[in-house]
Each structure stands twice: as C-alpha cells, then as structure tokens.
mmCIF file of C-alpha atoms in Angstrom:
data_model
loop_
_atom_site.group_PDB
_atom_site.id
_atom_site.type_symbol
_atom_site.label_atom_id
_atom_site.label_comp_id
_atom_site.label_asym_id
_atom_site.label_seq_id
_atom_site.Cartn_x
_atom_site.Cartn_y
_atom_site.Cartn_z
ATOM 1 C CA MET A 1 7.496 -8.851 6.548
ATOM 2 C CA VAL A 2 9.667 -6.958 8.992
ATOM 3 C CA CYS A 3 12.202 -4.363 7.871
ATOM 4 C CA SER A 4 15.502 -4.887 9.589
ATOM 5 C CA GLY A 5 17.775 -2.033 10.623
ATOM 6 C CA ALA A 6 16.789 1.520 11.335
ATOM 7 C CA ALA A 7 15.605 3.920 8.698
ATOM 8 C CA VAL A 8 15.682 7.661 9.120
ATOM 9 C CA ASN A 9 12.976 9.723 7.493
ATOM 10 C CA ARG A 10 15.033 12.932 7.269
ATOM 11 C CA ARG A 11 12.145 15.013 6.029
ATOM 12 C CA GLN A 12 10.218 14.467 9.209
ATOM 13 C CA GLN A 13 13.176 13.756 11.456
ATOM 14 C CA ALA A 14 11.393 10.624 12.585
ATOM 15 C CA ILE A 15 13.376 7.545 13.320
ATOM 16 C CA LEU A 16 11.756 4.197 12.475
ATOM 17 C CA LYS A 17 13.407 1.713 14.756
ATOM 18 C CA ALA A 18 14.360 -1.826 13.696
ATOM 19 C CA GLY A 19 11.318 -4.059 13.306
ATOM 20 C CA TRP A 20 8.976 -1.503 11.710
ATOM 21 C CA HIS A 21 6.452 -2.737 9.128
ATOM 22 C CA SER A 22 5.859 -1.225 5.718
ATOM 23 C CA ALA A 23 2.574 -1.463 3.812
ATOM 24 C CA MET A 24 4.659 -1.567 0.619
ATOM 25 C CA ALA A 25 6.619 -4.611 1.868
ATOM 26 C CA GLN A 26 3.362 -6.184 3.047
ATOM 27 C CA GLY A 27 1.902 -5.690 -0.444
ATOM 28 C CA HIS A 28 4.885 -7.331 -2.093
ATOM 29 C CA GLY A 29 4.736 -10.158 0.448
ATOM 30 C CA LEU A 30 1.014 -10.675 -0.046
ATOM 31 C CA SER A 31 1.503 -10.865 -3.833
ATOM 32 C CA VAL A 32 4.284 -13.467 -3.473
ATOM 33 C CA LEU A 33 2.454 -15.527 -0.868
ATOM 34 C CA SER A 34 -0.779 -15.422 -2.830
ATOM 35 C CA ARG A 35 0.921 -16.660 -5.993
ATOM 36 C CA ALA A 36 2.839 -19.336 -4.032
ATOM 37 C CA TYR A 37 -0.385 -20.614 -2.526
ATOM 38 C CA ALA A 38 -2.225 -20.506 -5.884
ATOM 39 C CA LEU A 39 0.554 -22.610 -7.469
ATOM 40 C CA THR A 40 1.217 -25.119 -4.669
ATOM 41 C CA LYS A 41 -1.919 -25.076 -2.460
ATOM 42 C CA LYS A 42 0.416 -25.314 0.500
ATOM 43 C CA GLU A 43 -1.282 -23.978 3.647
ATOM 44 C CA LYS A 44 1.926 -22.413 4.962
ATOM 45 C CA TYR A 45 1.719 -19.701 2.311
ATOM 46 C CA LEU A 46 -1.948 -18.974 3.056
ATOM 47 C CA LYS A 47 -1.307 -18.828 6.809
ATOM 48 C CA ALA A 48 1.516 -16.358 6.304
ATOM 49 C CA ALA A 49 -0.619 -14.197 4.041
ATOM 50 C CA ASN A 50 -3.504 -14.242 6.585
ATOM 51 C CA LYS A 51 -1.116 -13.175 9.335
ATOM 52 C CA ALA A 52 0.194 -10.280 7.161
ATOM 53 C CA LEU A 53 -3.343 -8.851 6.946
ATOM 54 C CA GLU A 54 -3.334 -8.116 10.702
ATOM 55 C CA LEU A 55 -0.965 -5.136 10.183
ATOM 56 C CA PHE A 56 -3.481 -3.453 7.869
ATOM 57 C CA LYS A 57 -5.976 -3.056 10.759
ATOM 58 C CA THR A 58 -3.388 -2.053 13.319
ATOM 59 C CA PRO A 59 -2.668 1.683 13.659
ATOM 60 C CA ALA A 60 0.813 2.896 12.812
ATOM 61 C CA SER A 61 1.123 4.251 16.336
ATOM 62 C CA GLU A 62 0.745 0.647 17.588
ATOM 63 C CA GLY A 63 3.172 -1.008 15.187
ATOM 64 C CA GLY A 64 0.885 -1.538 12.223
ATOM 65 C CA VAL A 65 0.629 0.242 8.870
ATOM 66 C CA LEU A 66 -2.806 1.960 9.190
ATOM 67 C CA ASN A 67 -3.175 5.721 9.368
ATOM 68 C CA ARG A 68 -6.304 7.797 8.755
ATOM 69 C CA LEU A 69 -6.639 10.830 6.531
ATOM 70 C CA PHE A 70 -9.974 12.694 6.722
ATOM 71 C CA ASP A 71 -11.825 9.530 7.755
ATOM 72 C CA HIS A 72 -10.167 7.410 5.064
ATOM 73 C CA ASP A 73 -7.811 4.516 5.698
ATOM 74 C CA TRP A 74 -4.250 4.801 4.379
ATOM 75 C CA TYR A 75 -1.712 1.959 4.420
ATOM 76 C CA GLU A 76 1.660 3.556 5.191
ATOM 77 C CA GLU A 77 4.907 2.741 3.444
ATOM 78 C CA TYR A 78 6.634 4.520 6.351
ATOM 79 C CA PRO A 79 4.368 4.107 9.396
ATOM 80 C CA THR A 80 5.078 7.392 11.182
ATOM 81 C CA THR A 81 2.707 9.373 13.368
ATOM 82 C CA PRO A 82 1.543 11.681 12.025
ATOM 83 C CA GLY A 83 1.347 9.904 8.715
ATOM 84 C CA THR A 84 3.297 10.785 5.602
ATOM 85 C CA PHE A 85 0.815 9.286 3.106
ATOM 86 C CA VAL A 86 3.335 8.100 0.482
ATOM 87 C CA VAL A 87 1.390 7.166 -2.659
ATOM 88 C CA ASN A 88 3.560 4.517 -4.292
ATOM 89 C CA GLY A 89 3.879 2.372 -1.163
ATOM 90 C CA PHE A 90 0.103 2.620 -0.744
ATOM 91 C CA MET A 91 -0.422 1.395 -4.329
ATOM 92 C CA TYR A 92 1.868 -1.571 -3.844
ATOM 93 C CA ALA A 93 -0.118 -2.462 -0.743
ATOM 94 C CA LEU A 94 -3.327 -2.381 -2.792
ATOM 95 C CA ILE A 95 -1.890 -4.697 -5.443
ATOM 96 C CA GLY A 96 -0.975 -7.251 -2.770
ATOM 97 C CA LEU A 97 -4.401 -6.981 -1.173
ATOM 98 C CA TYR A 98 -6.016 -7.447 -4.552
ATOM 99 C CA ASP A 99 -3.931 -10.520 -5.292
ATOM 100 C CA MET A 100 -4.918 -12.110 -1.992
ATOM 101 C CA SER A 101 -8.596 -11.182 -2.454
ATOM 102 C CA GLN A 102 -8.648 -13.288 -5.579
ATOM 103 C CA LEU A 103 -7.502 -16.527 -3.985
ATOM 104 C CA GLY A 104 -10.860 -17.871 -2.869
ATOM 105 C CA ALA A 105 -9.220 -19.213 0.306
ATOM 106 C CA GLY A 106 -8.146 -17.858 3.679
ATOM 107 C CA ASP A 107 -9.170 -14.358 4.667
ATOM 108 C CA THR A 108 -9.984 -13.338 1.110
ATOM 109 C CA ARG A 109 -13.102 -11.453 2.140
ATOM 110 C CA TYR A 110 -11.119 -9.379 4.594
ATOM 111 C CA ALA A 111 -8.360 -8.776 1.977
ATOM 112 C CA ASP A 112 -11.121 -7.715 -0.459
ATOM 113 C CA GLU A 113 -12.602 -5.354 2.130
ATOM 114 C CA LEU A 114 -9.165 -3.801 2.786
ATOM 115 C CA PHE A 115 -8.566 -3.491 -0.953
ATOM 116 C CA LYS A 116 -11.925 -1.804 -1.592
ATOM 117 C CA THR A 117 -11.476 0.561 1.348
ATOM 118 C CA GLY A 118 -7.962 1.441 0.133
ATOM 119 C CA LEU A 119 -9.141 1.939 -3.471
ATOM 120 C CA ARG A 120 -11.779 4.401 -2.281
ATOM 121 C CA SER A 121 -9.063 6.290 -0.429
ATOM 122 C CA LEU A 122 -6.821 6.246 -3.514
ATOM 123 C CA LYS A 123 -9.619 7.555 -5.721
ATOM 124 C CA THR A 124 -10.300 10.315 -3.219
ATOM 125 C CA PHE A 125 -6.724 11.485 -2.701
ATOM 126 C CA LEU A 126 -4.873 10.642 -5.931
ATOM 127 C CA PRO A 127 -5.658 14.094 -7.443
ATOM 128 C CA LEU A 128 -3.788 15.704 -4.521
ATOM 129 C CA TYR A 129 -0.492 14.163 -5.755
ATOM 130 C CA ASP A 130 -0.822 15.778 -9.218
ATOM 131 C CA THR A 131 0.744 19.252 -9.214
ATOM 132 C CA GLY A 132 0.182 19.845 -12.940
ATOM 133 C CA SER A 133 3.898 19.844 -13.593
ATOM 134 C CA GLY A 134 4.938 16.745 -11.635
ATOM 135 C CA SER A 135 3.816 14.638 -8.741
ATOM 136 C CA LEU A 136 4.174 14.685 -4.960
ATOM 137 C CA TYR A 137 5.860 11.800 -3.196
ATOM 138 C CA ASP A 138 3.749 12.199 -0.071
ATOM 139 C CA LEU A 139 1.226 14.619 1.451
ATOM 140 C CA ARG A 140 3.360 15.689 4.429
ATOM 141 C CA HIS A 141 6.079 17.444 2.429
ATOM 142 C CA LEU A 142 4.875 19.505 -0.522
ATOM 143 C CA GLY A 143 7.853 19.292 -2.850
ATOM 144 C CA ILE A 144 7.782 17.925 -6.354
ATOM 145 C CA TRP A 145 9.886 14.788 -6.977
ATOM 146 C CA SER A 146 13.210 15.627 -8.518
ATOM 147 C CA ALA A 147 13.501 14.666 -12.198
ATOM 148 C CA ARG A 148 17.148 13.704 -11.690
ATOM 149 C CA ILE A 149 16.053 10.610 -9.768
ATOM 150 C CA SER A 150 13.483 9.641 -12.395
ATOM 151 C CA ARG A 151 10.627 9.177 -9.988
ATOM 152 C CA ASP A 152 8.137 11.240 -11.993
ATOM 153 C CA GLY A 153 8.165 8.537 -14.710
ATOM 154 C CA ILE A 154 7.598 5.858 -12.131
ATOM 155 C CA ILE A 155 4.655 7.604 -10.430
ATOM 156 C CA THR A 156 3.135 8.401 -13.831
ATOM 157 C CA LEU A 157 3.317 4.677 -14.635
ATOM 158 C CA TYR A 158 1.622 3.842 -11.342
ATOM 159 C CA ILE A 159 -1.068 6.480 -11.898
ATOM 160 C CA SER A 160 -1.594 5.270 -15.448
ATOM 161 C CA THR A 161 -1.970 1.683 -14.276
ATOM 162 C CA PHE A 162 -4.543 2.583 -11.689
ATOM 163 C CA SER A 163 -6.334 5.155 -13.829
ATOM 164 C CA SER A 164 -6.597 3.359 -17.184
ATOM 165 C CA GLY A 165 -4.904 -0.005 -16.973
ATOM 166 C CA SER A 166 -5.821 -3.482 -15.908
ATOM 167 C CA ILE A 167 -5.742 -2.765 -12.185
ATOM 168 C CA THR A 168 -8.621 -0.253 -12.599
ATOM 169 C CA LEU A 169 -10.643 -2.804 -14.543
ATOM 170 C CA MET A 170 -10.075 -5.388 -11.858
ATOM 171 C CA ALA A 171 -10.732 -2.866 -9.115
ATOM 172 C CA THR A 172 -13.942 -1.661 -10.729
ATOM 173 C CA ARG A 173 -15.215 -5.208 -10.971
ATOM 174 C CA SER A 174 -14.174 -5.771 -7.351
ATOM 175 C CA LEU A 175 -16.047 -2.680 -6.159
ATOM 176 C CA THR A 176 -19.277 -3.807 -7.859
ATOM 177 C CA ARG A 177 -19.369 -7.359 -6.504
#
C-alpha cells in the first residue's frame, strides 16, 4: 500500500514525499488481504500480504515503517526520522498483523512475531499517551488532542479495545502460544 501525493507533517515540518508507506495503511491492507485469502484461498491475496510484511522490518529512514523507541519496535503511521510514534496508526498496524497471523498460511509466523513485538511495545508505551485529562496523538508533540475534532473519543475507544476488549483477549492468547 503506497500513499500517493505528498503529505506535510506541519508539526515537525517534515515533508513525506509521494510514495511513502504508512503502517496504518499496511494494517488496513493486511486485514483486507487476510480476509480475502481466507474467503477465496486465492494465492494472489496471500502473496500481496506477504509482500506487505517487508515494510515492517525496514527502517523508516530506508522507506519502511519501522522506528525504534528505547529498544522497542514501533510501526509508524507517518514514517519520519526521528519518529513521531502516533498511537492510533500503530494500533491499526497491529490489528492487520494479528489478522494475518491467524491465517495459517504464508508468513503467518513472521506476522505473529511482528504482532507480539508490537503488542509488547504498545503495553510498554500506552500509559505515556494518557495525560489524565485527555490523550496524546503522538510522543513527539506533547499537546492534548483537541475535543473539537472528537479524537479523544476515538482514542478512548482504541484504548478500551486493546485494554479490555476482544483484541486483548486474542493478543493475550497469542502471547502465550
């Protein structure tokens, strides 16, 4: 999944040139491709999903989506260097990796390894996004999300899903395999 056009990250004044990859888009793509393969068993979907995994091991500085934060892997929604560590894009990436890890075909072991590694990172850093009165969008810019754009409700939903919902139950089982 390649994002077309240029996006400007005004907070960091970084320009992401056309062709940049997003872990969030990769996660969405992995979910769709995993479901398409599960329904049809067509190899083209599995091959595309396998290829998408390559970006998770490629550093953001080299065109991938991987950054490191205190020796933990982080899959970047906006792959800048230094990283921005946007939490919602990271979570979408984890959902896609989880979906692929459940296929039982292709590089499911690698998808499962990436998922487990990412989940450990999320468990380590998720408390940093909670300000007590809102949530942070990323770890590079310490400003609380504006209520007028309704993102606090969205991030609360994501955190609830990972903290007490079905994703945590699946993730816990996955970590103990």
